[in-house]
CSV table of C-alpha atoms in Angstrom, one decimal:
chain,number,residue,atom,x,y,z
S,1,MET,CA,0.0,0.0,0.0
S,2,LEU,CA,1.4,3.4,-1.0
S,3,ASP,CA,1.4,6.2,1.5
S,4,ASP,CA,-0.8,9.3,1.2
S,5,GLU,CA,2.1,11.4,-0.2
S,6,ALA,CA,2.6,8.9,-3.1
S,7,LEU,CA,-1.2,8.9,-3.7
S,8,LYS,CA,-1.1,12.7,-3.9
S,9,VAL,CA,1.7,12.6,-6.4
S,10,LEU,CA,-0.1,10.1,-8.6
S,11,PHE,CA,-3.7,10.9,-8.3
S,12,THR,CA,-5.3,13.1,-5.6
S,13,GLU,CA,-3.2,16.3,-6.1
S,14,ALA,CA,-1.7,15.7,-9.5
S,15,ARG,CA,-2.9,18.1,-12.2
S,16,THR,CA,-2.6,18.2,-16.0
S,17,GLN,CA,0.0,20.9,-16.7
S,18,ASN,CA,-0.1,23.5,-19.4
S,19,SER,CA,3.1,25.4,-18.6
S,20,PHE,CA,6.5,24.0,-17.8
S,21,ALA,CA,9.7,25.4,-16.3
S,22,ALA,CA,12.7,25.6,-18.6
S,23,THR,CA,14.4,22.7,-16.7
S,24,PRO,CA,15.2,20.2,-19.3
S,25,VAL,CA,14.4,16.5,-19.1
S,26,SER,CA,17.6,14.5,-19.5
S,27,ASP,CA,18.4,11.4,-21.7
S,28,GLU,CA,18.7,9.5,-18.5
S,29,GLU,CA,15.2,10.5,-17.3
S,30,ILE,CA,13.7,9.5,-20.7
S,31,ARG,CA,15.3,6.1,-20.3
S,32,ARG,CA,14.3,5.7,-16.7
S,33,LEU,CA,10.7,6.6,-17.7
S,34,TYR,CA,10.7,3.9,-20.4
S,35,ASP,CA,12.1,1.4,-17.8
S,36,LEU,CA,9.0,2.0,-15.7
S,37,VAL,CA,6.4,2.2,-18.5
S,38,LYS,CA,7.7,-1.1,-20.1
S,39,PHE,CA,6.5,-3.1,-17.1
S,40,GLY,CA,2.8,-2.1,-17.4
S,41,PRO,CA,0.6,-5.0,-18.5
S,42,THR,CA,-0.5,-5.4,-22.1
S,43,SER,CA,-2.7,-8.1,-23.7
S,44,ALA,CA,-0.5,-11.2,-24.3
S,45,ASN,CA,2.5,-8.9,-23.5
S,46,GLY,CA,2.0,-7.6,-27.0
S,47,PHE,CA,3.4,-4.2,-26.3
S,48,PRO,CA,1.9,-2.3,-29.3
S,49,ALA,CA,2.9,1.2,-28.0
S,50,ARG,CA,5.7,3.1,-29.8
S,51,PHE,CA,7.0,6.4,-28.3
S,52,VAL,CA,8.6,9.4,-30.0
S,53,PHE,CA,10.2,11.7,-27.5
S,54,ILE,CA,10.5,15.1,-29.1
S,55,ARG,CA,12.9,17.6,-27.4
S,56,SER,CA,14.7,19.4,-30.3
S,57,ASP,CA,13.4,22.6,-31.9
S,58,GLU,CA,13.5,20.8,-35.3
S,59,GLY,CA,11.3,18.0,-33.9
S,60,LYS,CA,8.8,20.5,-32.4
S,61,GLU,CA,8.6,22.4,-35.7
S,62,LYS,CA,7.8,19.1,-37.5
S,63,LEU,CA,4.9,18.6,-35.1
S,64,ARG,CA,3.6,22.2,-35.1
S,65,PRO,CA,1.4,22.0,-38.3
S,66,ALA,CA,-0.5,19.0,-36.9
S,67,LEU,CA,-1.4,20.6,-33.6
S,68,SER,CA,-4.7,22.2,-32.8
S,69,ALA,CA,-4.3,26.0,-32.3
S,70,GLY,CA,-4.9,25.8,-28.6
S,71,ASN,CA,-2.1,23.3,-28.1
S,72,VAL,CA,0.7,24.9,-30.1
S,73,GLU,CA,2.2,27.3,-27.6
S,74,LYS,CA,2.4,25.0,-24.7
S,75,THR,CA,3.7,22.2,-26.8
S,76,MET,CA,6.4,24.3,-28.4
S,77,ALA,CA,7.5,25.3,-24.9
S,78,ALA,CA,7.4,21.9,-23.1
S,79,PRO,CA,10.8,20.3,-22.5
S,80,VAL,CA,9.5,17.0,-24.1
S,81,THR,CA,6.5,16.2,-26.2
S,82,ALA,CA,5.9,12.4,-26.4
S,83,ILE,CA,3.9,11.0,-29.3
S,84,VAL,CA,2.2,7.9,-27.9
S,85,ALA,CA,1.8,5.8,-31.0
S,86,TYR,CA,1.3,2.1,-31.9
S,87,ASP,CA,2.6,-0.3,-34.5
S,88,PRO,CA,-0.3,-1.9,-36.3
S,89,ARG,CA,2.1,-4.9,-36.9
S,90,PHE,CA,3.0,-5.2,-33.2
S,91,TYR,CA,2.2,-8.9,-33.4
S,92,ASP,CA,5.4,-9.6,-35.3
S,93,LEU,CA,7.3,-9.3,-31.9
S,94,LEU,CA,5.0,-11.8,-30.2
S,95,PRO,CA,7.0,-14.9,-30.8
S,96,ARG,CA,9.7,-13.2,-28.7
S,97,LEU,CA,7.5,-11.3,-26.2
S,98,PHE,CA,5.0,-14.1,-25.6
S,99,PRO,CA,6.7,-17.4,-26.2
S,100,HIS,CA,4.0,-19.4,-24.5
S,101,ALA,CA,1.6,-19.6,-27.4
S,102,ASP,CA,1.3,-18.7,-31.1
S,103,ALA,CA,-0.1,-15.3,-30.2
S,104,ARG,CA,1.1,-13.8,-33.5
S,105,GLY,CA,-1.5,-16.0,-35.2
S,106,TRP,CA,-4.4,-14.5,-33.2
S,107,PHE,CA,-3.8,-11.2,-34.8
S,108,ALA,CA,-1.9,-11.6,-38.1
S,109,GLY,CA,-5.0,-12.8,-39.9
S,110,ASN,CA,-7.5,-10.6,-38.1
S,111,PRO,CA,-6.8,-6.9,-38.9
S,112,GLU,CA,-9.9,-5.7,-37.0
S,113,LEU,CA,-8.8,-7.5,-33.7
S,114,ALA,CA,-5.2,-6.3,-34.3
S,115,GLU,CA,-6.3,-2.7,-34.7
S,116,GLU,CA,-8.6,-2.8,-31.6
S,117,THR,CA,-5.9,-4.4,-29.5
S,118,ALA,CA,-3.2,-2.0,-30.7
S,119,PHE,CA,-5.3,1.0,-30.0
S,120,ARG,CA,-6.6,-0.2,-26.6
S,121,ASN,CA,-3.2,-1.4,-25.3
S,122,SER,CA,-1.1,1.5,-26.6
S,123,THR,CA,-3.7,3.8,-24.8
S,124,LEU,CA,-3.1,1.8,-21.6
S,125,GLN,CA,0.6,2.3,-22.1
S,126,GLY,CA,0.1,6.0,-22.6
S,127,ALA,CA,-1.7,6.1,-19.2
S,128,TYR,CA,1.3,4.2,-17.7
S,129,LEU,CA,3.5,6.9,-19.2
S,130,ILE,CA,1.5,9.7,-17.5
S,131,LEU,CA,1.6,8.0,-14.1
S,132,ALA,CA,5.2,6.8,-14.4
S,133,ALA,CA,6.2,10.4,-15.2
S,134,ARG,CA,4.4,11.6,-12.1
S,135,ALA,CA,6.0,8.9,-10.0
S,136,MET,CA,9.4,10.2,-11.2
S,137,GLY,CA,8.5,13.8,-10.1
S,138,LEU,CA,7.7,15.0,-13.6
S,139,ASP,CA,4.4,16.5,-14.7
S,140,ALA,CA,2.3,15.5,-17.7
S,141,GLY,CA,0.0,17.3,-20.1
S,142,PRO,CA,-1.8,14.7,-22.2
S,143,MET,CA,-3.6,16.0,-25.3
S,144,SER,CA,-5.7,14.6,-28.1
S,145,GLY,CA,-6.1,18.0,-29.9
S,146,PHE,CA,-4.0,17.3,-33.0
S,147,ASP,CA,-4.4,15.8,-36.4
S,148,ARG,CA,-3.5,12.1,-36.2
S,149,ALA,CA,-3.4,11.5,-39.9
S,150,GLN,CA,-1.2,14.5,-40.6
S,151,THR,CA,1.1,13.5,-37.7
S,152,ASP,CA,1.4,10.0,-39.2
S,153,ARG,CA,2.4,11.5,-42.6
S,154,ILE,CA,5.0,13.7,-41.0
S,155,PHE,CA,6.6,11.1,-38.6
S,156,PHE,CA,5.6,7.6,-39.7
S,157,ALA,CA,5.5,7.6,-43.5
S,158,VAL,CA,8.3,5.0,-43.5
S,159,ASN,CA,7.6,2.7,-40.5
S,160,GLY,CA,3.8,2.7,-40.6
S,161,TRP,CA,3.3,3.5,-36.9
S,162,LYS,CA,0.0,5.3,-36.0
S,163,SER,CA,-0.3,8.2,-33.6
S,164,ASN,CA,-2.7,7.9,-30.7
S,165,PHE,CA,-2.2,10.9,-28.4
S,166,LEU,CA,0.4,13.4,-27.2
S,167,VAL,CA,1.9,14.0,-23.7
S,168,ASN,CA,3.9,17.1,-22.8
S,169,LEU,CA,6.4,16.3,-20.0
S,170,GLY,CA,8.5,18.5,-17.8
S,171,HIS,CA,8.3,20.3,-14.5
S,172,GLY,CA,4.9,22.1,-14.4
S,173,THR,CA,4.6,25.6,-13.2
S,174,GLY,CA,0.9,25.5,-12.3
S,175,GLU,CA,0.3,28.5,-14.6
S,176,GLY,CA,-2.8,28.5,-16.7
S,177,ILE,CA,-4.7,25.6,-15.1
S,178,PHE,CA,-8.2,25.9,-13.9
S,179,PRO,CA,-9.2,24.9,-10.3
S,180,ARG,CA,-9.8,21.1,-10.2
S,181,SER,CA,-13.0,20.4,-12.1
S,182,PRO,CA,-15.7,18.2,-10.5
S,183,ARG,CA,-15.8,14.4,-10.9
S,184,PRO,CA,-18.9,12.3,-11.1
S,185,ASP,CA,-20.2,10.7,-7.9
S,186,PHE,CA,-19.6,7.0,-7.5
S,187,ASP,CA,-23.3,6.2,-8.0
S,188,GLU,CA,-23.5,8.2,-11.3
S,189,VAL,CA,-20.8,6.1,-13.1
S,190,CYS,CA,-20.4,2.9,-11.1
S,191,ARG,CA,-22.7,-0.1,-10.6
S,192,GLU,CA,-22.4,-3.1,-8.3
S,193,GLU,CA,-23.6,-6.6,-9.1
H,1,MET,CA,9.5,11.3,-6.7
H,2,LEU,CA,8.2,8.0,-5.4
H,3,ASP,CA,10.7,5.7,-3.6
H,4,ASP,CA,11.8,2.3,-5.0
H,5,GLU,CA,9.4,0.3,-2.9
H,6,ALA,CA,6.4,2.3,-4.4
H,7,LEU,CA,7.8,1.8,-7.9
H,8,LYS,CA,8.1,-1.9,-7.3
H,9,VAL,CA,4.4,-2.0,-6.2
H,10,LEU,CA,3.3,-0.1,-9.3
H,11,PHE,CA,5.6,-1.2,-12.1
H,12,THR,CA,8.8,-3.0,-11.6
H,13,GLU,CA,7.7,-6.0,-9.5
H,14,ALA,CA,3.9,-6.0,-10.1
H,15,ARG,CA,2.5,-8.9,-12.1
H,16,THR,CA,-0.8,-9.6,-13.7
H,17,GLN,CA,-2.5,-12.1,-11.4
H,18,ASN,CA,-4.5,-15.2,-12.4
H,19,SER,CA,-5.3,-16.5,-9.0
H,20,PHE,CA,-6.6,-14.7,-5.9
H,21,ALA,CA,-6.8,-15.5,-2.2
H,22,ALA,CA,-10.4,-15.8,-0.8
H,23,THR,CA,-9.9,-12.5,1.1
H,24,PRO,CA,-12.8,-10.3,0.0
H,25,VAL,CA,-12.6,-6.8,-1.3
H,26,SER,CA,-14.9,-4.6,0.9
H,27,ASP,CA,-17.4,-1.9,-0.1
H,28,GLU,CA,-15.0,0.6,1.4
H,29,GLU,CA,-12.1,-0.6,-0.7
H,30,ILE,CA,-14.2,-0.3,-3.9
H,31,ARG,CA,-15.1,3.3,-3.0
H,32,ARG,CA,-11.6,4.2,-2.1
H,33,LEU,CA,-10.4,2.7,-5.4
H,34,TYR,CA,-12.9,4.9,-7.2
H,35,ASP,CA,-11.8,7.9,-5.2
H,36,LEU,CA,-8.3,7.5,-6.7
H,37,VAL,CA,-9.3,6.6,-10.2
H,38,LYS,CA,-11.6,9.5,-10.6
H,39,PHE,CA,-8.7,12.0,-10.4
H,40,GLY,CA,-6.9,10.5,-13.4
H,41,PRO,CA,-6.9,13.0,-16.4
H,42,THR,CA,-9.4,12.6,-19.3
H,43,SER,CA,-9.9,14.7,-22.3
H,44,ALA,CA,-11.8,17.9,-21.3
H,45,ASN,CA,-12.5,16.1,-18.0
H,46,GLY,CA,-15.1,14.2,-20.0
H,47,PHE,CA,-14.9,11.0,-17.8
H,48,PRO,CA,-16.4,8.5,-20.3
H,49,ALA,CA,-15.6,5.5,-18.2
H,50,ARG,CA,-18.3,3.5,-16.4
H,51,PHE,CA,-17.5,0.7,-14.0
H,52,VAL,CA,-19.4,-2.4,-13.0
H,53,PHE,CA,-17.9,-4.0,-9.9
H,54,ILE,CA,-19.1,-7.6,-9.8
H,55,ARG,CA,-18.7,-9.5,-6.5
H,56,SER,CA,-21.9,-11.6,-6.2
H,57,ASP,CA,-22.2,-15.1,-7.5
H,58,GLU,CA,-25.3,-14.0,-9.4
H,59,GLY,CA,-23.3,-11.2,-11.1
H,60,LYS,CA,-20.5,-13.6,-12.0
H,61,GLU,CA,-22.9,-16.1,-13.5
H,62,LYS,CA,-24.4,-13.3,-15.7
H,63,LEU,CA,-20.9,-12.6,-17.0
H,64,ARG,CA,-19.9,-16.3,-17.4
H,65,PRO,CA,-21.3,-16.9,-20.9
H,66,ALA,CA,-19.5,-13.9,-22.4
H,67,LEU,CA,-16.0,-15.0,-21.1
H,68,SER,CA,-13.4,-16.7,-23.3
H,69,ALA,CA,-12.9,-20.3,-22.1
H,70,GLY,CA,-9.5,-19.5,-20.6
H,71,ASN,CA,-10.8,-16.7,-18.5
H,72,VAL,CA,-13.8,-18.4,-16.9
H,73,GLU,CA,-12.3,-20.2,-13.9
H,74,LYS,CA,-10.1,-17.3,-12.7
H,75,THR,CA,-12.9,-14.8,-13.2
H,76,MET,CA,-15.4,-16.9,-11.3
H,77,ALA,CA,-12.9,-17.2,-8.4
H,78,ALA,CA,-11.8,-13.5,-8.2
H,79,PRO,CA,-13.2,-11.4,-5.3
H,80,VAL,CA,-14.1,-8.7,-7.8
H,81,THR,CA,-14.4,-8.5,-11.6
H,82,ALA,CA,-14.6,-5.0,-12.8
H,83,ILE,CA,-16.2,-4.3,-16.2
H,84,VAL,CA,-14.4,-1.2,-17.6
H,85,ALA,CA,-17.0,0.3,-19.9
H,86,TYR,CA,-17.9,3.7,-21.4
H,87,ASP,CA,-21.0,5.7,-22.0
H,88,PRO,CA,-21.2,6.7,-25.6
H,89,ARG,CA,-23.2,9.7,-24.4
H,90,PHE,CA,-20.6,10.8,-21.9
H,91,TYR,CA,-20.8,14.3,-23.3
H,92,ASP,CA,-24.1,14.9,-21.7
H,93,LEU,CA,-22.2,15.4,-18.4
H,94,LEU,CA,-19.8,18.0,-19.9
H,95,PRO,CA,-21.7,21.1,-19.0
H,96,ARG,CA,-21.1,20.2,-15.4
H,97,LEU,CA,-17.7,18.4,-15.7
H,98,PHE,CA,-16.1,21.1,-17.9
H,99,PRO,CA,-17.9,24.4,-17.4
H,100,HIS,CA,-15.2,26.4,-19.1
H,101,ALA,CA,-16.4,25.8,-22.7
H,102,ASP,CA,-19.3,24.2,-24.6
H,103,ALA,CA,-17.4,20.9,-24.8
H,104,ARG,CA,-20.7,19.0,-25.2
H,105,GLY,CA,-21.0,20.6,-28.6
H,106,TRP,CA,-17.6,19.2,-29.7
H,107,PHE,CA,-19.0,15.7,-29.4
H,108,ALA,CA,-22.8,15.7,-29.6
H,109,GLY,CA,-22.8,16.3,-33.4
H,110,ASN,CA,-19.8,14.1,-34.2
H,111,PRO,CA,-20.4,10.5,-33.3
H,112,GLU,CA,-17.0,9.3,-34.7
H,113,LEU,CA,-15.1,11.7,-32.5
H,114,ALA,CA,-17.3,10.9,-29.5
H,115,GLU,CA,-16.7,7.1,-30.0
H,116,GLU,CA,-12.9,7.5,-30.4
H,117,THR,CA,-12.8,9.8,-27.4
H,118,ALA,CA,-14.9,7.5,-25.2
H,119,PHE,CA,-12.9,4.4,-26.1
H,120,ARG,CA,-9.5,6.1,-25.7
H,121,ASN,CA,-10.3,7.9,-22.4
H,122,SER,CA,-12.2,5.0,-20.8
H,123,THR,CA,-9.1,2.9,-21.6
H,124,LEU,CA,-6.9,5.4,-19.9
H,125,GLN,CA,-9.2,5.2,-16.9
H,126,GLY,CA,-9.0,1.4,-16.9
H,127,ALA,CA,-5.2,1.8,-16.7
H,128,TYR,CA,-5.7,4.2,-13.8
H,129,LEU,CA,-7.8,1.5,-12.2
H,130,ILE,CA,-5.1,-1.1,-12.6
H,131,LEU,CA,-2.4,1.2,-11.0
H,132,ALA,CA,-4.7,2.6,-8.3
H,133,ALA,CA,-5.6,-1.0,-7.3
H,134,ARG,CA,-1.9,-1.8,-7.0
H,135,ALA,CA,-1.3,1.5,-5.1
H,136,MET,CA,-3.9,0.3,-2.6
H,137,GLY,CA,-2.2,-3.1,-2.1
H,138,LEU,CA,-4.5,-5.0,-4.4
H,139,ASP,CA,-3.6,-7.0,-7.5
H,140,ALA,CA,-5.1,-6.7,-10.9
H,141,GLY,CA,-5.7,-9.2,-13.7
H,142,PRO,CA,-6.8,-7.2,-16.8
H,143,MET,CA,-8.4,-9.2,-19.6
H,144,SER,CA,-9.7,-8.6,-23.1
H,145,GLY,CA,-10.7,-12.2,-23.8
H,146,PHE,CA,-14.5,-11.9,-23.7
H,147,ASP,CA,-17.3,-11.1,-26.0
H,148,ARG,CA,-18.0,-7.4,-25.8
H,149,ALA,CA,-21.2,-7.4,-27.7
H,150,GLN,CA,-22.6,-10.2,-25.6
H,151,THR,CA,-21.5,-8.4,-22.4
H,152,ASP,CA,-23.3,-5.3,-23.6
H,153,ARG,CA,-26.5,-7.2,-24.2
H,154,ILE,CA,-26.3,-8.9,-20.8
H,155,PHE,CA,-25.4,-5.8,-18.7
H,156,PHE,CA,-26.1,-2.7,-20.7
H,157,ALA,CA,-29.3,-3.3,-22.7
H,158,VAL,CA,-31.1,-0.5,-20.8
H,159,ASN,CA,-28.4,2.2,-20.3
H,160,GLY,CA,-26.5,1.8,-23.6
H,161,TRP,CA,-23.0,1.6,-22.0
H,162,LYS,CA,-20.4,-0.3,-23.9
H,163,SER,CA,-17.8,-2.7,-22.4
H,164,ASN,CA,-14.1,-2.1,-23.1
H,165,PHE,CA,-12.2,-4.6,-21.0
H,166,LEU,CA,-12.3,-6.6,-17.7
H,167,VAL,CA,-10.1,-6.4,-14.6
H,168,ASN,CA,-10.1,-9.1,-11.9
H,169,LEU,CA,-9.2,-7.6,-8.5
H,170,GLY,CA,-8.1,-9.1,-5.2
H,171,HIS,CA,-5.1,-10.3,-3.4
H,172,GLY,CA,-3.0,-12.4,-5.9
H,173,THR,CA,-1.5,-15.7,-4.9
H,174,GLY,CA,1.1,-15.7,-7.6
H,175,GLU,CA,-0.1,-19.1,-8.7
H,176,GLY,CA,-0.3,-19.8,-12.4
H,177,ILE,CA,1.8,-16.9,-13.7
H,178,PHE,CA,4.7,-17.3,-16.0
H,179,PRO,CA,8.1,-15.8,-15.2
H,180,ARG,CA,8.2,-12.2,-16.4
H,181,SER,CA,8.2,-12.1,-20.2
H,182,PRO,CA,10.7,-10.0,-22.0
H,183,ARG,CA,10.1,-6.3,-22.9
H,184,PRO,CA,11.4,-4.6,-26.0
H,185,ASP,CA,14.6,-2.6,-25.7
H,186,PHE,CA,14.2,1.2,-25.8
H,187,ASP,CA,15.6,1.5,-29.3
H,188,GLU,CA,13.2,-1.0,-30.7
H,189,VAL,CA,10.1,0.9,-29.8
H,190,CYS,CA,11.2,4.5,-29.0
H,191,ARG,CA,12.5,7.2,-31.2
H,192,GLU,CA,14.0,10.6,-30.3
H,193,GLU,CA,13.6,13.8,-32.3
């Protein structure tokens, strides 16, 4: 059981950040982040997520035309913008990642199941990224306000990956965030059987 | 920054559990779990996830016919099985959950965007559920091996919610799990720009 301080960092006092201090995020922090995220569970250990960590000005400029207007400024200023993507052919790694069964065969002939699995599980992995960043003392700013198809043309024309969502990472300043918005009550969104 | 013990509980030593001790999960634990999960970020605070916490024998028997054969026994025996679902009309809560803009209007006339947003964000919330359970000292066993359409007919014929994936919850025994499967190296699945 984690203590209250840890729960505050992960959940109860964490906030989506729109503004970040200039403090960079180091190579070592990016690798440490991956070394947490990689342990989060995925279906048949299929690991469909692919991550692009953009820190350079050149990389940010490549991304700029695909961003919704409201997301441009904060993304250009963030120390890192991660593209959470997925490889539609993730199943080619399954003989190594899941040696217990012919899991590749479950997906290779079933593009609809492969796509659903890749999208669902890369999204789970994006959530692991948000919480792992917080666990490391970083702040996250997840965004879906961008043009996925355009992003794929810009970044993934060669390897065929597909973008899912974006996460700005760094040390949040707390500027430009609303007071915490309300959450639904348990009984509005949960049922017990 | 969380300490190593907390990172072990969340990521580095946590395992998907297939077998659970008979120790029940209390009403209070279910509510405490929700009170962590609810703070995880969603797009425009839209909160599309809906959760069904199944603990009774009757509830388990309702779910049984929708489960893949390999998931029946462990699900019947788990103290709780959560259906992570979403409400395709989640946007009707937006005037209250996101009072800063007419966010309902972004989705109400755009069923494709609403569906993508509901599926992505309820999946994020399912990942928050997995990690929040671990943070509370519970173990999780997420599963996508079940018939979503059949589950929707059984549980959601009236309210129109849609199932996304399942998570068994309880105190894992460690029985029936493989040694940790390999993860891809950073350079296989990450790129830097």
